[in-house]
Amino acid sequence: MTMDVTLNVNGQEHKLAVEPTETVVNILRNRLELTGTHKDCSMGVCGACTVLMNGRPVSSCLLLAPQADGQEIRTVESLEHDGKLSPLQEAFLTFGAVQCGYCTPGFLMTATALLEENPKPDRGEVIEALKGNLCRCTGYKKIIEAVESVVGQ
Amino acid sequence: MTLGDWKEPEGEKFALGTVKEQTHWQEEYHRLVRETVEQERALHPTEVETDPQTIGMRIPRNDALYKVRGRARYAGNIEMEGMLYGRFVRSQYPHARILSVDTSKAKTAPGVKGILTGAEIPDDRLLVGPISDDTPILAKEKVRFAGEPIVAIVAETEQQAEDACLLVDVEYEPLDTILTPEEAIAESSVTIDPVDGNIITDLHHGQGDIEAGFAEADIILENDYEIEPVDHCFLESPAGVAFIDPDDVLTVLVCTQYPHYHHKQLARVTGRPMDKVRVVQTVVGGAFGGKMDNTVECASALLTMKTGRPIKMVFTREEVFTATTKRHAMKIHQRLGATKDGRITALDVRNLFDGGAYRSYSMICSGRCVIHAGMPYRIPNLKVHHTAVFTNHVPSGAMRSFGVVKVAFAMECQLNELADKLGISPIEIRRINGLVDEDLTSTGQTLTDVGLLKSLDAIEPLYEQRKAELAGYSNGTRRKGLGIACLGYGIGYSGVRNPSTARVRADVKGVVTAFCGTPDIGTGSDTSLAMVAAESAGIAVDRIRVVSGDSTKTDDSGPTSASRTTYFSGNAAHIAGMDFKAQFEAAVAGKRDVPAEEVRLQEDAVIVRNERMNFEDACQLIGDDIEQIGGYGKFDPDIAVDILTFKGNPYPTYVFATHLVEIEMDTELGSVDLVKAWCAHDAGTIVNPTGAEGQVEGGVAMGVGQALWERVVREGGYIMNPHYRDYLLPSAKDVTQEIESIFVENHDRTGPYGAKGLAEVSLIPIPAAMANAVTDAVDVRPNHLPMDSEFVLDLLNDTSTNVAGE
C-alpha cells in the first residue's frame, strides 16, 4: 500500500507515492539524490541524518514520510547559495572542524538551527545544542570553536 | 554514474559534482590556501633559502570543500544503473556445526537476483584474512561466532534482500563454546581452530636476569588489570560497490585503509589476473584500524561476477557491532620491582588476549604489546609472556594503537603506585626511569631523538601549579584529582619492512599530481603529503592534487595504519618532490640552453639566471617533454626483528608524550568528568598544526570513552549492546573543550622535515591518566576499564581495595 505525500525539500516540492513506513532519510538519499544527509545508527542517536523540519533539527531516520507531508525540510545541500558557502560551512573548513566528514552535515544542520533560533548562544548553549550529534574523529573542540566563530555574523 | 565513468573519472573522484562545480570548488580552495599562506607568512616571516615555506602552516584540508557541502562520495552514496543490493544471513550461534543450508525459498522471493553460499566457493579460495587466510568469506562447515556470515543475497532493493535472508533455513548442531582466555588455555574438549587449536600465539620476550632484578628491589608491586573490549565506532559503517567495468576489470569501490590488500585478495578469491582487478578507496568515514579486514569486498565481488550487475553492500550499525573486529579484551598481571630511590629493577608481565574467533590482526597486536611492555622506560630486567587465544567471540583486530593503550594502562598505573609508595612525585618517577637518547630498548635498539623528557618538562610546571591550586579541594561529594601518564610508541609495522612510495608528475597546464601509496582515511593525510611534496618540489601546495587509494595508480605502500603515513609516505613524498624538482630544473635548463645549476624552482616560480617565470609558463616552455618528468620517491628503512627473541630494530623511530588530566568526580554517584587535559607530544616536526591538534583532541575524546563508559557487553558469546543506545560514546557534553595540545620541539633526523607521526598515540595515555587522577581524588586504585560509575562505587565501598586500607 502506498500513499501520496508532498515534501517540500530545500524549497522544491516533491509529490511522492510512499510506503507509510518509508523514512525521510531513505527518500532523500535514494529518491531525491540528496546524499549529503548520512545514515548511521537508524535509531535517532547519532545525529548523522539530521535535517531541519520547519526550522527544527530532527533525525530523518526516525521521521516517516507521512509525518513530513506538507512540511518544509532543509538539508545540508541548501546551505550553499549561488556557489558560496554559508559562514558556518566556511568556519568548519577553516577551523579544522571536518575530519572524516561523515558527521559534518548533521552538525551543520543542528548548528544552523541553533543560530537561527538563538543568534548569540553562549558556549553552554552551543554544547547543549550539539550534544545529540556524535563525532568520533575531532573530539568536538574545533566543531564548537567553528560554531562560536560565526556567532553574531 | 555509469560503469565506464569510473575508468578515468573527470575531476576529483571523491567529489559528487559536475566538472563546472568542481572547477569552482578548486578555485575556492586555491583562494583559501593563498589567504592562509599570506596570513601565516605575515605572522611568521620566513626566509626562502633556509626556512620551510609550507611545512608548519595551517593549510585547510583539500577535501573539506565538498565534505561541508554534503557532496563527498562515500561508498553508500554511489548509485549505478542496474544496481543490486546485498545482505548477509548471519550465524545465530557462537559455535556450531552447519548441517545444512537451504536457500530454495529465498531464491524465489520477490526481487532476489543472486544467492551465494560458502559451498559454491572453491576451498582454496574460501579463506581470507589480513595476516593469515583463516576466515571463510561465507561459513561452510562451522560457525565460530554469532554474527558470522553464512549466505549473501542480492536483490533489486535492500529491503527485498533483507526479507529474503529470513527465508534461508540453516540447520545447526550447536557446539560447546570457549568464552574466556582461561578456558582457551586449559585442557578442553572444545577446539575452535583446526590448525592451532585454541591458541593464536604464545610469545616470550625479555632481557637481563629477572630474578636478580627482583632480588635487587627494595619494593615489589604486583597487580592485575582487566580491560574490556571496545568498538571503533567509525560513524560510516563498512560499505562497498562492486562491478565489472567495460574493459572487464573487476572494480570494487570501498571504504578501506588498504586498497592493495583487497586487490591481491580479490585476485586470488576470484581467480582473476592482477590486472583484471581494481580497488578504489572511497571517502572513508572514520576507520581507526577497523577497516583493514574483509567485510563486503569478497562477497560483493563474487556476486557481481555471478549476476553481471553492480552490487552495493552496506553494513547496518548492528552488524558493525556484532560482525566487525573489536579491540581485544585483555588481562594483564604485572610485577614491578624498584629500588627505594625509584629506579625500576625488574618487570614481569603476563598478558592474556581474547582474540575472538579468527586471527585478524591478533598476531600484530600481540607483537606490539610484547615490544611495548615497559615502554617508555629503562627496564634492565624484563620478562614478558603474552598469549593470544581463540574464543567464540567476534574476532578482535586492529584498533588505534594495536593494543598498546592497555599495556600503557597497566604500566602507568603501576608506576604511579610506585611513586606514591616511595613518596616521589609522578613526574620525578618518570624522569628517573624515562628513556633518553642512546638508551637501548628491550629489543636492543639504540634510540635517537627521544623527546620523552621534553614532554615531561612541558607538563611539570602545569602539574605543580594545578596541584597547588587544587590542594584540599572538596565540595560536598565532589572531589578533584590530577593524573599523569606517558607513552612511547614505535611508528610503522613491527619488525617488518614496510616501504612507501610516491610519484610526482606535472602537465603542461601546471597541474601537479602526487601519487601516494597510502590512502587518506579521514585524518587529512592527503593534505599533509601535498604539503611535504610541495615543500620539496618548491611549488605551491594548492597546485598539488593527491591521488591515493587507487590500487591501480599507486604502488602497494601498506595500509594507512600504525601512525605511519606522515613518516613513511611523507618521506616518500619528500624524496619524490626533490626528484621532481631536479628533473624539472634540468628540463627548463635544456630548453634555455643553460647549465642546470643555474635554474631554480622555488616559491612556485622558476628562476633562470636573472629571469623569473611563473610555474605555468615554465610548464609551457617544457611542453610535451613534461611527460618525461616523473619524480619518484621510495622510503624503505632497514628494520628487522628476530621473531623468536624479538631482538633487533622493530621501528625506524618512536614518538613520546606526557599527558596530564584534571578530573572532577562525585563520590556518591561514582561519576567521573574530565575537566581539562594537557597533552605534550614529541611527534617530531608538526606538518600541519590544525590537523595535528585535531588528532590529539579526537584521541583524547576516544580515550575518555574507553576510560569511562565504552564496553562491548558479551554474554554467552552474544553481544548485548549492539547499538549506540547501550554502547555509550562521548558526546560534546562529555568531552571537555579544555584540551591543550602542546607539541615539544624535537626534530627527528630520519623524518620528513623532522616529522614522526601522531594519529594513534594521543589516545594511549588517557585511560591511565584518568585512572591516576581517580586515585589522586579519592584514594582508590582502579584496575579495570571502563571505570564506569558502578565500578567506581564498588571501589569506593570496598575498603579492601582502598589505598588507605593497604
PDB file of C-alpha atoms in Angstrom, chain B residues 91 93-98 127 134-136 139 141-150 175 177-179 191-198 200 356-359 390-395 717:
ATOM      1  CA  SER B  91      25.067 -17.196  12.360  1.00  0.00           C
ATOM      2  CA  TYR B  93      25.124 -19.427  17.331  1.00  0.00           C
ATOM      3  CA  PRO B  94      28.563 -18.581  18.699  1.00  0.00           C
ATOM      4  CA  HIS B  95      29.853 -22.069  17.890  1.00  0.00           C
ATOM      5  CA  ALA B  96      28.036 -24.648  15.793  1.00  0.00           C
ATOM      6  CA  ARG B  97      28.408 -27.157  13.011  1.00  0.00           C
ATOM      7  CA  ILE B  98      26.414 -26.229   9.922  1.00  0.00           C
ATOM      8  CA  LEU B 127      39.548 -18.415   3.315  1.00  0.00           C
ATOM      9  CA  ASP B 134      41.774 -18.329   8.011  1.00  0.00           C
ATOM     10  CA  THR B 135      38.379 -16.620   7.786  1.00  0.00           C
ATOM     11  CA  PRO B 136      35.743 -18.028   5.410  1.00  0.00           C
ATOM     12  CA  ALA B 139      30.996 -20.107   6.624  1.00  0.00           C
ATOM     13  CA  GLU B 141      31.062 -26.272   7.716  1.00  0.00           C
ATOM     14  CA  LYS B 142      31.207 -24.482  11.021  1.00  0.00           C
ATOM     15  CA  VAL B 143      30.476 -21.091  12.540  1.00  0.00           C
ATOM     16  CA  ARG B 144      32.847 -19.731  15.176  1.00  0.00           C
ATOM     17  CA  PHE B 145      30.972 -16.623  16.367  1.00  0.00           C
ATOM     18  CA  ALA B 146      27.417 -15.321  16.460  1.00  0.00           C
ATOM     19  CA  GLY B 147      27.090 -12.956  13.518  1.00  0.00           C
ATOM     20  CA  GLU B 148      29.450 -14.841  11.180  1.00  0.00           C
ATOM     21  CA  PRO B 149      28.206 -14.568   7.568  1.00  0.00           C
ATOM     22  CA  ILE B 150      26.840 -17.774   6.017  1.00  0.00           C
ATOM     23  CA  LEU B 175      28.836 -26.898  19.960  1.00  0.00           C
ATOM     24  CA  THR B 177      31.888 -22.681  23.471  1.00  0.00           C
ATOM     25  CA  ILE B 178      35.072 -21.115  24.771  1.00  0.00           C
ATOM     26  CA  LEU B 179      34.453 -17.611  26.016  1.00  0.00           C
ATOM     27  CA  THR B 191      38.575 -26.924  19.624  1.00  0.00           C
ATOM     28  CA  ILE B 192      37.952 -23.722  17.724  1.00  0.00           C
ATOM     29  CA  ASP B 193      40.670 -23.701  15.071  1.00  0.00           C
ATOM     30  CA  PRO B 194      41.540 -26.831  13.079  1.00  0.00           C
ATOM     31  CA  VAL B 195      45.221 -25.861  12.766  1.00  0.00           C
ATOM     32  CA  ASP B 196      46.206 -24.195  16.035  1.00  0.00           C
ATOM     33  CA  GLY B 197      43.515 -25.420  18.417  1.00  0.00           C
ATOM     34  CA  ASN B 198      42.680 -22.615  20.800  1.00  0.00           C
ATOM     35  CA  ILE B 200      46.649 -17.993  18.301  1.00  0.00           C
ATOM     36  CA  GLY B 356      37.955 -13.977  19.195  1.00  0.00           C
ATOM     37  CA  ALA B 357      37.012 -16.471  16.521  1.00  0.00           C
ATOM     38  CA  TYR B 358      39.624 -15.734  13.831  1.00  0.00           C
ATOM     39  CA  ARG B 359      43.180 -14.369  13.738  1.00  0.00           C
ATOM     40  CA  PHE B 390      40.760 -18.112  20.129  1.00  0.00           C
ATOM     41  CA  THR B 391      37.333 -17.711  21.707  1.00  0.00           C
ATOM     42  CA  ASN B 392      33.828 -17.831  20.273  1.00  0.00           C
ATOM     43  CA  HIS B 393      33.585 -14.062  20.246  1.00  0.00           C
ATOM     44  CA  VAL B 394      33.593 -11.812  17.207  1.00  0.00           C
ATOM     45  CA  PRO B 395      37.250 -11.548  16.061  1.00  0.00           C
ATOM     46  CA  GLY B 717      29.008 -15.381  23.092  1.00  0.00           C
TER      47      GLY B 717
END
